[in-house]
Amino acid sequence: MKYKLIFSIAKSLLLARWKQTLVAAVGVTFSITMFITLLSFMTGLNKLLDGLILNRTPHVRLYNDIKPSKDQPVNSAVAYKDYHNFISSIKSSSSRQEIYNSTTIIESLQRDKRVVGIAPKIFAQVFFNAGTIDITGSVNGIDVEAESNFFHFNDYIVDGRGTDIKNVANSIVLGKGLATKLLANIDDVIQVTTAKGEIFQLKVVGLYQSGISEYDKSVAFASITTAQKLLGKPASYITDIQIKITDLNQAPKVAKEYAGLYGCDAEDIQTANSQFETGSFIRTLISYAVGITLLIVAGFGIYNILNMMIYEKMDSIAILKATGFSGSDVKKIFMVIALTIGFFGGLAGLLFGFLLSSGIGRIPFNMTALPTVTTYPINYSLVYYSIGFSFSLITTYLAGYFPSRKASKIDPVIIIRGK
Amino acid sequence: MSEIILQAKNINKYFHDPVTVKVLNNITFSVNKGEFVSVTGKSGCGKSTLLYILSTMDTDYEGELLIDNETMTHKKEKQLALVRNQKIGFVFQFHYLLNEFSVLKNVMLPGLKLNKFSEAEVEHRAMERLKMLGIQQLANKNANQVSGGEKQRVAIARALINDPLIIMGDEPTGNLDKKNSEIVFNIFQELATEFKQTLLIVTHDEGFAERTNRIIHMEDGNIVT
Ligand SMILES: Nc1ncnc2c1ncn2[C@@H]1O[C@H](COP(=O)(O)OP(=O)(O)OP(=O)(O)O)[C@@H](O)[C@H]1O
Ligand SMILES: [Mg+2]
């Protein structure tokens, strides 16, 4: 096979100049290492920060907004059907916060293949009583298992046990900031006053810290039943249905569909958090830019070294041509040299990138916002490894292309005459 | 009636730098199979220029060149490379070997490129030729570890590896002492008489030329005899 010959010639030329070759390869290795490390680390951080919001935000949320009814009675009156009716001073009816037919809706959602998880929720506005002071806040009635599975509720419990709200009657999990304000600890009993003026005693079974301190100062969690009791509502009463779907990007479409289907409001995650993607995008972009810049610099290194090598090897190239190697053979030989540098340099870069990023992944990192995170987050995604490797081959290909072409065009007569 | 190996028809060659000068003027001649031809002439008369054209490396000329009854004029670079590989063995004045390779590998390379024989066979053929030239003991030395005279013999072995139709040399003994020149000449002679190898050798050495079958004498870009 002719390629075997080309490889063997390329190898000999490489080894004859192994120091320069090594320098060139180290350039590639360095840039790929940095590329991998940077992206793994940056996207790891991105994921973590996005997770702060994404983990806790349902992809689609079904609820009933407080707003005036669209169908005012006058519009349905037969007598005024063909008229344009002007109604002024419409008021919202507050009685409609409940999602009607919630049980049926949940059942139908469970059959929907796009849905990964469903967590019902009740939102209750209350006052937490601390001596003479009342702190406004809210109690979220949750299904603690669904909430943990789909929205990582348990990850944010810093003290006590979240699941106890289901097991212990009349129990509550307080936001850390709120607990501090109330001077409440685990097993203490606190008092809340509902919007309707009723007073309840609830036992603190856990503390919750989301990392968003303003939120932690006013939030508390209880079981669905407890929340229903607080509001004096029947067992079917639910104000929110939180839905996690398979494809996040489908959320706006799905939300629209559900709103029509179930006759309630539906909000998708993109609308709820329109900002969060921008930050991640910029950070990722910067990482790519830096990584690719490094690679281009390495590419110039390869270009220089190949040019030098070709300059030194003019005589050899002339002999090869005189003895029957064509210009394209010579070109292939130098392309193989370039790609070998790219291949091995890149491979080593992947290895070192992995080692360096896993090293960073061991550095302790404590974030009050995320009690479950103890070291720097690293995203070990194969995608970056394949991009890094492809880039190392592409850059070395481009860096090798022009010198190789130059080598293929060397006129043996000029070299032989020049002696 | 012997077979014609190489034929030059009305070859003209100009150099344009710095001014246009005609260095070859209507060169017409042919070389028959088995002939040992030497080309002589004053320095600057165009011998090397002619040889580069005949060896297909220089394609910038007027006229026609036939090797093995096939026209070389207007052939593509790749096809010409193949012709050089198969049909022409070249020996230079300076011992052009690839220093990255061993002596043996240097001899083998054109054979491997031709890809007609397996690697083992090419190696065997290379050893045969080294033996014939009395330098088999150098086979595994690096190309830059052998003397000038030895290098020239290695270059001859390399030229012979693909059983070329013709061997061309541009002052192959020009850079060697008397003794080594003699060795190289004897090799050529032996190739010509025993193996009926066709040879076309440019030389300054009158003694060398006189002992060949035929002398082509050049003056100012013309063949005079
Ligand atoms: N690249 C070039 N550009 C311009 N003129 C050239 C070039 N190469 C050679 N010449 C001229 O062409 C003429 C023939 O050169 P050539 O090398 O063929 O001579 P030669 O017969 O081989 O001489 P020598 O015996 O010294 O080797 C010379 O006058 C030389 O100056
Ligand atoms: Mg000359």
XYZ file of C-alpha atoms and ligand atoms in Angstrom:
676
model
C 0.000 0.000 0.000
C 1.320 3.377 -1.005
C 0.043 5.066 2.147
C 2.292 2.888 4.182
C 5.258 4.356 2.348
C 3.997 7.901 2.816
C 3.506 7.274 6.523
C 6.927 5.768 6.894
C 8.607 8.687 5.129
C 6.597 11.139 7.213
C 7.596 9.309 10.359
C 11.276 9.428 9.481
C 11.120 13.139 8.747
C 9.260 13.704 12.008
C 11.694 11.724 14.087
C 14.663 13.408 12.456
C 13.281 16.668 13.814
C 11.610 15.340 16.901
C 12.369 18.349 19.071
C 10.584 20.813 16.820
C 7.827 18.296 16.353
C 7.452 18.004 20.074
C 7.247 21.760 20.501
C 4.545 21.921 17.859
C 2.623 19.076 19.443
C 2.935 20.637 22.891
C 1.378 23.800 21.473
C -1.623 21.815 20.319
C -1.741 19.863 23.561
C -1.696 23.045 25.598
C -4.483 24.677 23.655
C -6.681 21.600 23.677
C -6.052 21.162 27.393
C -7.149 24.730 28.026
C -10.079 24.397 25.680
C -11.379 21.287 27.433
C -10.753 22.627 30.910
C -12.265 25.990 30.202
C -15.398 24.620 28.621
C -15.894 21.845 31.155
C -15.523 24.311 33.979
C -17.514 27.129 32.418
C -20.407 24.979 31.360
C -20.261 23.198 34.705
C -20.718 26.569 36.388
C -23.374 27.516 33.890
C -25.303 24.377 34.562
C -25.038 24.976 38.258
C -26.216 28.553 38.021
C -28.951 27.720 35.570
C -29.898 24.867 37.813
C -30.537 27.353 40.587
C -33.462 28.560 38.549
C -34.195 25.680 36.219
C -34.313 22.985 38.865
C -36.940 24.796 40.770
C -38.967 26.145 37.943
C -41.556 23.966 36.309
C -41.359 23.808 32.550
C -45.042 24.531 32.374
C -47.164 25.794 35.217
C -50.929 25.596 35.151
C -52.762 28.082 37.362
C -55.584 30.529 37.409
C -54.529 34.107 37.325
C -56.460 36.709 39.199
C -58.160 38.557 36.382
C -61.630 39.490 35.277
C -63.592 36.829 33.521
C -63.537 37.067 29.775
C -67.148 36.012 29.504
C -69.221 38.639 31.180
C -72.887 37.678 31.603
C -74.138 40.396 29.297
C -72.338 38.772 26.380
C -74.221 35.566 26.811
C -77.597 37.264 27.018
C -79.489 36.457 23.847
C -80.993 39.884 23.618
C -77.606 41.628 23.430
C -75.802 39.062 21.397
C -75.405 41.165 18.266
C -74.439 44.301 20.124
C -71.125 45.610 21.115
C -71.311 45.784 24.875
C -69.304 48.311 26.848
C -68.824 47.282 30.436
C -66.909 49.484 32.827
C -65.397 48.841 36.255
C -65.133 45.103 35.933
C -63.585 43.461 38.994
C -61.638 40.264 39.131
C -63.285 37.441 40.936
C -60.900 36.011 43.479
C -62.758 32.819 43.985
C -61.280 31.272 40.859
C -57.702 30.631 42.001
C -58.511 26.995 42.239
C -57.886 24.822 39.222
C -61.156 23.137 38.458
C -61.164 19.454 37.807
C -57.580 19.191 38.965
C -57.846 15.434 39.445
C -59.017 14.895 35.889
C -56.347 17.214 34.540
C -53.623 15.361 36.416
C -54.895 12.053 35.150
C -54.918 13.285 31.585
C -51.424 14.754 31.994
C -50.126 11.451 33.246
C -51.144 9.909 29.964
C -49.296 12.562 27.944
C -46.004 11.110 26.684
C -44.241 14.469 26.694
C -44.736 14.834 30.407
C -41.943 13.631 32.665
C -43.377 14.627 35.977
C -46.266 16.404 37.631
C -46.261 18.115 41.005
C -49.406 19.755 42.321
C -49.092 22.770 44.525
C -51.172 25.057 46.678
C -50.183 28.597 47.274
C -51.404 30.132 50.510
C -50.718 33.663 51.694
C -50.221 33.757 55.487
C -48.785 35.804 58.347
C -46.115 34.219 60.468
C -46.533 35.439 64.008
C -43.393 36.261 65.920
C -44.475 37.781 69.188
C -46.180 41.010 68.316
C -44.849 41.132 64.789
C -46.532 39.536 61.826
C -44.321 38.574 58.910
C -46.042 38.254 55.579
C -45.126 35.135 53.757
C -46.501 32.184 51.972
C -46.965 28.531 52.598
C -46.576 26.247 49.620
C -48.521 23.082 49.914
C -46.540 20.467 48.061
C -46.444 16.802 47.319
C -43.023 16.323 48.853
C -42.088 13.246 46.819
C -42.987 14.703 43.436
C -41.381 17.974 44.432
C -38.129 16.203 45.353
C -38.079 14.058 42.268
C -38.712 16.803 39.808
C -37.656 19.997 41.506
C -34.901 18.818 43.850
C -36.760 19.949 46.938
C -34.731 17.692 49.218
C -31.434 19.096 47.945
C -32.237 22.414 49.502
C -33.144 21.131 52.948
C -30.265 22.238 55.184
C -31.602 20.997 58.479
C -34.207 18.478 59.564
C -36.058 16.323 57.069
C -38.211 17.557 54.235
C -40.214 14.373 53.965
C -41.474 14.834 57.496
C -44.074 17.336 56.355
C -45.912 14.394 54.930
C -45.370 12.112 57.910
C -45.934 14.548 60.768
C -49.346 16.149 60.974
C -49.475 19.947 60.983
C -45.807 20.341 60.240
C -43.922 22.891 58.214
C -40.533 23.490 56.602
C -39.356 27.072 56.960
C -37.099 29.074 54.735
C -33.783 29.626 56.520
C -34.156 33.396 56.579
C -37.702 33.130 57.815
C -36.709 30.731 60.578
C -34.035 33.177 61.716
C -36.610 35.963 61.853
C -38.991 33.774 63.807
C -36.186 32.484 66.045
C -37.535 29.060 65.239
C -35.580 25.801 65.292
C -36.359 22.244 64.361
C -39.162 20.816 66.526
C -40.299 24.263 67.618
C -43.931 25.146 67.093
C -44.761 28.331 65.279
C -47.998 30.147 64.741
C -49.463 31.342 61.475
C -52.503 33.413 60.738
C -54.271 32.811 57.473
C -55.691 35.494 55.258
C -59.113 34.665 56.635
C -57.911 35.317 60.184
C -57.694 31.752 61.425
C -54.759 30.796 63.627
C -52.823 27.564 63.277
C -49.979 25.994 65.240
C -47.417 24.213 63.070
C -44.375 22.185 64.012
C -41.089 23.008 62.298
C -39.568 19.834 60.813
C -36.974 21.253 58.432
C -35.140 24.297 57.175
C -34.942 25.195 53.538
C -32.320 27.285 51.769
C -32.692 28.097 48.096
C -29.794 30.504 47.895
C -32.055 33.363 46.929
C -32.162 34.974 50.344
C -35.109 37.264 49.739
C -37.142 34.194 48.871
C -35.893 32.264 51.893
C -37.088 35.060 54.167
C -40.722 34.610 53.311
C -41.306 31.069 52.171
C -42.440 27.921 53.913
C -43.538 24.480 52.785
C -46.200 22.192 54.097
C -47.988 19.153 52.787
C -50.930 19.597 50.432
C -53.339 18.515 53.160
C -51.934 20.965 55.685
C -52.171 23.757 53.150
C -55.748 22.819 52.343
C -56.514 22.925 56.037
C -54.937 26.381 56.348
C -57.130 27.663 53.579
C -60.165 25.748 54.748
C -60.555 24.060 51.391
C -61.596 20.551 50.369
C -59.166 17.767 49.427
C -59.386 18.414 45.686
C -58.329 22.050 46.006
C -55.145 22.837 44.105
C -53.922 26.180 42.784
C -50.975 25.147 40.646
C -49.977 22.146 38.612
C -46.263 22.102 37.877
C -45.190 20.080 34.901
C -41.807 18.909 33.771
C -41.640 17.848 30.139
C -39.108 15.891 28.116
C -37.957 18.726 25.905
C -37.535 22.063 27.604
C -37.670 23.896 24.290
C -41.164 22.627 23.664
C -42.436 24.353 26.791
C -44.020 27.418 25.131
C -45.898 25.252 22.662
C -47.056 22.799 25.290
C -48.111 25.619 27.606
C -50.275 27.127 24.910
C -51.845 23.783 24.173
C -52.677 23.077 27.822
C -54.095 26.528 28.366
C -56.587 25.873 25.621
C -57.228 22.300 26.611
C -57.779 22.767 30.326
C -59.173 26.281 30.302
C -56.684 27.722 32.738
C -53.556 29.842 32.517
C -50.316 28.162 31.537
C -46.906 29.721 31.861
C -43.772 28.265 30.280
C -40.297 28.435 31.729
C -38.963 30.652 28.956
C -41.502 33.330 29.753
C -40.987 32.937 33.475
C -37.190 33.329 33.220
C -36.425 35.098 30.015
C -33.010 36.271 31.168
C -31.234 33.235 32.358
C -30.165 31.914 28.974
C -28.339 35.066 27.936
C -25.746 34.799 30.693
C -24.972 31.162 29.989
C -24.714 31.860 26.316
C -22.186 34.651 26.780
C -20.066 32.581 29.146
C -20.015 29.646 26.757
C -19.217 31.926 23.863
C -16.238 33.394 25.709
C -14.931 29.928 26.506
C -15.147 28.883 22.884
C -13.499 32.105 21.753
C -10.572 31.649 24.132
C -10.192 27.964 23.262
C -10.251 28.578 19.564
C -7.846 31.497 19.838
C -5.395 29.220 21.605
C -5.799 26.665 18.859
C -5.189 29.209 16.140
C -2.009 30.283 17.881
C -0.952 26.652 18.034
C -1.832 26.402 14.357
C 0.603 29.188 13.545
C 3.243 27.336 15.499
C 2.694 24.252 13.368
C 2.724 26.379 10.251
C 6.100 27.853 11.168
C 7.637 24.566 12.088
C 6.450 22.905 8.903
C 7.711 25.782 6.826
C 11.070 25.498 8.498
C 11.120 21.769 8.034
C 10.328 22.112 4.357
C 13.049 24.701 3.977
C 15.518 22.334 5.588
C 14.303 19.379 3.595
C 14.426 21.020 0.172
C 17.153 18.616 -0.923
C 15.247 15.591 0.279
C 12.137 16.777 -1.493
C 14.144 17.295 -4.686
C 15.542 13.757 -4.505
C 12.141 12.277 -3.821
C 10.804 14.072 -6.860
C 13.766 13.131 -9.028
C 13.331 9.483 -8.115
C 9.675 9.403 -9.011
C 7.599 10.822 -6.192
C 4.979 13.199 -7.536
C 4.058 16.572 -6.111
C 0.945 15.100 -4.555
C 3.003 12.399 -2.820
C 5.195 15.087 -1.311
C 2.132 17.042 -0.289
C 0.665 13.979 1.376
C 3.868 13.363 3.286
C 3.790 16.834 4.790
C 0.066 16.687 5.441
C 0.618 13.462 7.321
C 3.300 15.185 9.358
C 0.948 18.045 10.199
C -1.964 15.800 11.023
C 0.198 13.527 13.129
C 1.181 16.531 15.207
C -2.483 17.482 15.449
C -3.614 13.972 16.236
C -1.167 13.181 18.998
C -1.046 16.711 20.326
C -4.822 16.752 20.399
C -5.068 13.353 22.031
C -2.652 14.369 24.760
C -4.640 17.588 25.095
C -7.822 15.640 25.722
C -6.097 13.593 28.383
C -4.544 16.595 30.117
C -7.782 18.514 29.762
C -9.584 15.710 31.502
C -6.966 15.530 34.249
C -6.891 19.287 34.776
C -10.646 19.642 34.843
C -11.060 16.733 37.215
C -8.371 18.386 39.348
C -10.435 21.552 39.439
C -13.450 19.387 40.151
C -11.785 18.378 43.422
C -11.215 21.866 44.729
C -13.636 22.540 47.570
C -16.282 25.058 46.718
C -19.019 25.948 49.127
C -21.921 27.948 47.989
C -24.536 28.969 50.507
C -27.060 28.836 47.749
C -26.383 25.195 47.048
C -25.816 23.072 50.066
C -25.388 19.931 47.956
C -22.421 21.346 46.032
C -19.070 20.889 47.764
C -16.535 21.147 44.931
C -16.265 23.179 41.755
C -18.737 21.955 39.202
C -17.276 20.360 36.072
C -19.303 19.351 33.098
C -17.725 16.193 31.685
C -19.443 16.340 28.355
C -18.101 14.243 25.497
C -19.214 17.006 23.184
C -16.298 19.245 24.200
C -13.861 16.424 23.789
C -15.029 15.732 20.276
C -15.117 19.417 19.387
C -11.628 19.883 20.827
C -10.274 16.929 18.929
C -11.928 17.903 15.661
C -10.581 21.407 16.051
C -7.064 20.165 16.645
C -7.264 18.172 13.426
C -8.841 21.009 11.469
C -6.305 23.607 12.625
C -3.361 21.360 11.926
C -4.842 20.516 8.571
C -5.099 24.185 7.684
C -1.696 24.946 9.167
C -0.204 22.098 7.193
C -1.989 22.805 3.959
C 0.002 25.776 2.705
C 3.474 24.541 3.625
C 2.615 21.158 2.093
C 1.443 22.774 -1.074
C 4.635 24.764 -1.178
C 6.640 21.565 -0.753
C 4.715 19.876 -3.535
C 5.559 22.736 -5.875
C 9.291 22.687 -5.248
C 11.089 22.385 -8.569
C 13.800 19.732 -8.213
C 15.806 21.258 -11.055
C 16.280 24.499 -9.170
C 17.407 22.673 -6.044
C 19.764 20.333 -7.866
C 21.242 23.161 -9.908
C 21.638 25.298 -6.824
C 24.160 22.927 -5.303
C 18.632 -2.358 -35.999
C 18.500 -1.643 -32.326
C 15.666 -0.290 -30.295
C 15.504 3.437 -29.588
C 15.145 4.258 -25.907
C 15.333 8.004 -25.904
C 14.717 10.491 -28.621
C 15.036 14.279 -28.586
C 13.434 16.162 -31.459
C 14.287 19.814 -32.107
C 14.577 20.753 -28.483
C 14.992 24.465 -27.793
C 15.367 25.925 -24.354
C 15.346 29.530 -23.258
C 16.132 31.168 -19.968
C 14.373 34.444 -19.387
C 16.209 35.666 -16.359
C 17.595 38.315 -16.511
C 17.350 38.506 -20.307
C 16.042 35.884 -22.663
C 18.877 33.635 -23.817
C 18.653 30.505 -25.844
C 20.714 27.810 -24.153
C 19.690 24.814 -26.255
C 19.380 25.095 -29.977
C 17.482 22.504 -31.973
C 18.847 19.510 -30.156
C 18.002 16.348 -32.057
C 19.499 12.959 -31.265
C 18.541 9.544 -30.029
C 19.966 6.911 -27.737
C 19.682 3.231 -28.543
C 19.185 0.437 -26.105
C 22.403 -0.748 -24.499
C 24.396 2.309 -25.556
C 26.819 3.944 -23.152
C 26.740 7.580 -24.185
C 28.678 10.463 -22.689
C 27.889 14.138 -23.157
C 30.795 16.549 -23.054
C 31.343 20.210 -23.685
C 32.621 23.390 -22.136
C 31.185 24.646 -18.905
C 27.998 26.563 -19.572
C 27.280 24.972 -22.941
C 23.983 23.554 -21.685
C 24.762 19.934 -20.766
C 22.995 19.969 -17.432
C 20.090 21.889 -18.899
C 19.695 19.251 -21.574
C 19.909 16.424 -19.072
C 17.192 17.918 -16.859
C 14.932 18.111 -19.891
C 15.740 14.538 -20.915
C 15.074 13.339 -17.386
C 11.563 14.910 -17.557
C 12.220 17.104 -14.531
C 12.310 20.264 -16.628
C 9.200 20.657 -18.743
C 9.743 24.206 -19.907
C 11.133 23.630 -23.405
C 10.187 23.599 -27.075
C 10.326 20.477 -29.182
C 9.546 16.896 -28.400
C 10.987 14.257 -26.131
C 10.249 10.565 -26.477
C 11.209 7.949 -23.951
C 10.482 4.336 -24.826
C 8.690 5.629 -27.940
C 6.262 7.543 -25.816
C 6.078 11.303 -25.959
C 6.873 13.061 -22.701
C 5.916 16.480 -23.939
C 2.685 17.798 -22.393
C 2.426 14.915 -19.941
C 1.103 15.719 -16.504
C 3.425 16.117 -13.551
C 2.128 12.931 -11.968
C 2.648 10.887 -15.127
C 6.158 12.247 -15.508
C 6.915 11.294 -11.918
C 5.840 7.772 -12.770
C 8.078 7.727 -15.841
C 11.046 8.838 -13.736
C 10.194 6.207 -11.193
C 9.883 3.354 -13.690
C 12.172 4.165 -16.538
C 14.878 6.549 -15.444
C 17.617 6.174 -12.886
C 19.340 9.403 -11.956
C 22.797 9.907 -10.474
C 23.766 13.416 -9.460
C 27.115 15.063 -9.072
C 26.496 15.647 -5.405
C 25.550 12.561 -3.560
C 21.949 13.196 -2.916
C 20.828 10.722 -0.321
C 18.081 11.158 2.246
C 19.907 11.565 5.525
C 16.879 10.529 7.559
C 17.110 7.000 6.211
C 19.547 4.131 6.217
C 21.526 3.303 3.087
C 19.263 0.338 2.426
C 16.082 2.363 2.797
C 17.480 5.007 0.448
C 17.945 2.377 -2.208
C 14.526 0.882 -1.491
C 12.448 4.076 -1.602
C 11.932 4.325 -5.399
C 11.142 0.617 -5.421
C 8.573 1.009 -2.683
C 7.126 3.950 -4.544
C 6.783 1.861 -7.701
C 4.931 -0.707 -5.628
C 5.517 -3.489 -8.118
C 7.170 -5.821 -5.637
C 6.416 -6.506 -2.028
C 8.454 -4.745 0.594
C 10.475 -7.885 1.294
C 11.243 -8.325 -2.389
C 12.236 -4.698 -2.764
C 14.566 -5.147 0.171
C 16.031 -8.241 -1.408
C 16.536 -6.449 -4.719
C 18.151 -3.519 -2.936
C 20.573 -5.860 -1.178
C 21.409 -7.511 -4.478
C 22.335 -4.184 -5.981
C 24.347 -3.131 -2.975
C 26.227 -6.410 -3.195
C 26.854 -5.942 -6.877
C 28.396 -2.553 -6.100
C 30.383 -4.022 -3.231
C 28.777 -1.985 -0.485
C 26.391 -4.457 1.127
C 28.166 -3.964 4.462
C 26.896 -0.369 4.529
C 23.238 -1.346 4.227
C 22.244 -0.501 7.753
C 24.375 2.578 8.158
C 22.775 5.954 8.135
C 23.109 7.724 4.810
C 25.199 10.507 6.309
C 27.675 8.090 7.844
C 29.255 6.930 4.581
C 31.970 8.496 2.455
C 31.452 10.471 -0.758
C 32.532 7.651 -3.030
C 30.340 5.209 -1.174
C 27.421 7.601 -1.354
C 27.773 7.759 -5.099
C 27.646 3.987 -5.261
C 24.548 3.994 -3.065
C 23.025 6.508 -5.472
C 23.810 4.163 -8.377
C 22.205 1.279 -6.510
C 19.165 3.466 -5.973
C 19.079 4.371 -9.679
C 19.106 0.665 -10.509
C 16.413 -0.487 -8.135
C 13.520 -0.398 -10.627
C 15.526 -1.797 -13.578
C 15.344 1.510 -15.455
C 15.488 1.769 -19.232
C 18.167 4.378 -18.944
C 20.486 5.757 -16.331
C 21.301 9.433 -16.526
C 24.107 11.071 -14.668
C 25.185 14.670 -14.359
C 28.911 14.550 -13.700
C 28.594 11.632 -11.322
C 32.342 11.502 -10.902
C 32.786 15.260 -10.843
C 33.084 15.363 -7.124
C 35.171 12.262 -6.586
C 38.907 11.587 -6.437
C 40.715 9.553 -9.093
C 40.275 6.235 -7.335
C 36.594 6.614 -6.658
C 35.970 7.997 -10.147
C 37.559 4.856 -11.475
C 35.348 2.651 -9.333
C 32.227 4.479 -10.481
C 33.307 4.373 -14.117
C 33.973 0.665 -13.886
C 30.537 0.120 -12.461
C 28.986 1.977 -15.371
C 31.086 0.032 -17.822
C 30.108 -3.224 -16.233
C 26.444 -2.260 -16.308
C 26.754 -1.405 -19.981
C 28.635 -4.512 -21.091
C 27.202 -7.155 -18.803
C 23.658 -5.959 -18.262
C 23.186 -4.023 -21.504
C 22.185 -1.066 -19.424
C 21.629 2.136 -21.373
C 23.566 5.040 -19.906
C 23.654 8.741 -20.675
C 26.334 10.455 -18.642
C 27.358 14.117 -18.675
C 31.017 14.471 -17.880
C 33.953 16.847 -17.904
C 36.407 14.035 -17.704
C 37.926 13.445 -21.144
C 39.325 10.082 -20.109
C 35.917 9.007 -18.919
C 34.255 10.083 -22.155
C 36.765 8.400 -24.400
C 36.067 5.025 -22.901
C 32.319 5.192 -23.615
C 30.615 3.884 -26.794
C 29.676 7.265 -28.061
C 30.445 10.877 -27.257
C 27.958 13.665 -27.802
C 29.915 16.890 -27.856
C 28.119 20.150 -27.238
C 29.052 23.743 -27.923
C 26.901 26.715 -27.021
C 23.685 24.810 -26.958
C 24.339 22.823 -30.129
C 25.387 19.242 -30.672
C 28.503 19.297 -32.793
C 29.200 15.610 -33.094
N 18.121 29.251 -13.994
C 18.858 29.849 -14.946
N 18.549 31.084 -15.354
C 19.280 31.682 -16.335
N 20.317 31.120 -16.940
C 20.668 29.870 -16.571
C 19.962 29.181 -15.548
N 20.526 27.970 -15.388
C 21.559 27.908 -16.259
N 21.655 29.056 -16.965
C 22.584 29.292 -18.029
O 22.392 28.320 -19.032
C 23.619 27.929 -19.567
C 23.792 26.428 -19.535
O 23.902 25.989 -18.210
P 24.203 24.502 -17.801
O 24.126 24.382 -16.353
O 23.335 23.619 -18.618
O 25.689 24.342 -18.256
P 26.616 23.062 -18.152
O 26.972 22.728 -19.542
O 25.968 22.030 -17.346
O 27.874 23.650 -17.405
P 28.788 22.909 -16.331
O 29.677 22.044 -17.140
O 29.537 24.037 -15.704
O 27.910 22.190 -15.420
C 24.714 28.660 -18.800
O 25.149 29.733 -19.554
C 24.018 29.151 -17.564
O 24.555 30.396 -17.170
Mg 26.293 21.160 -15.423
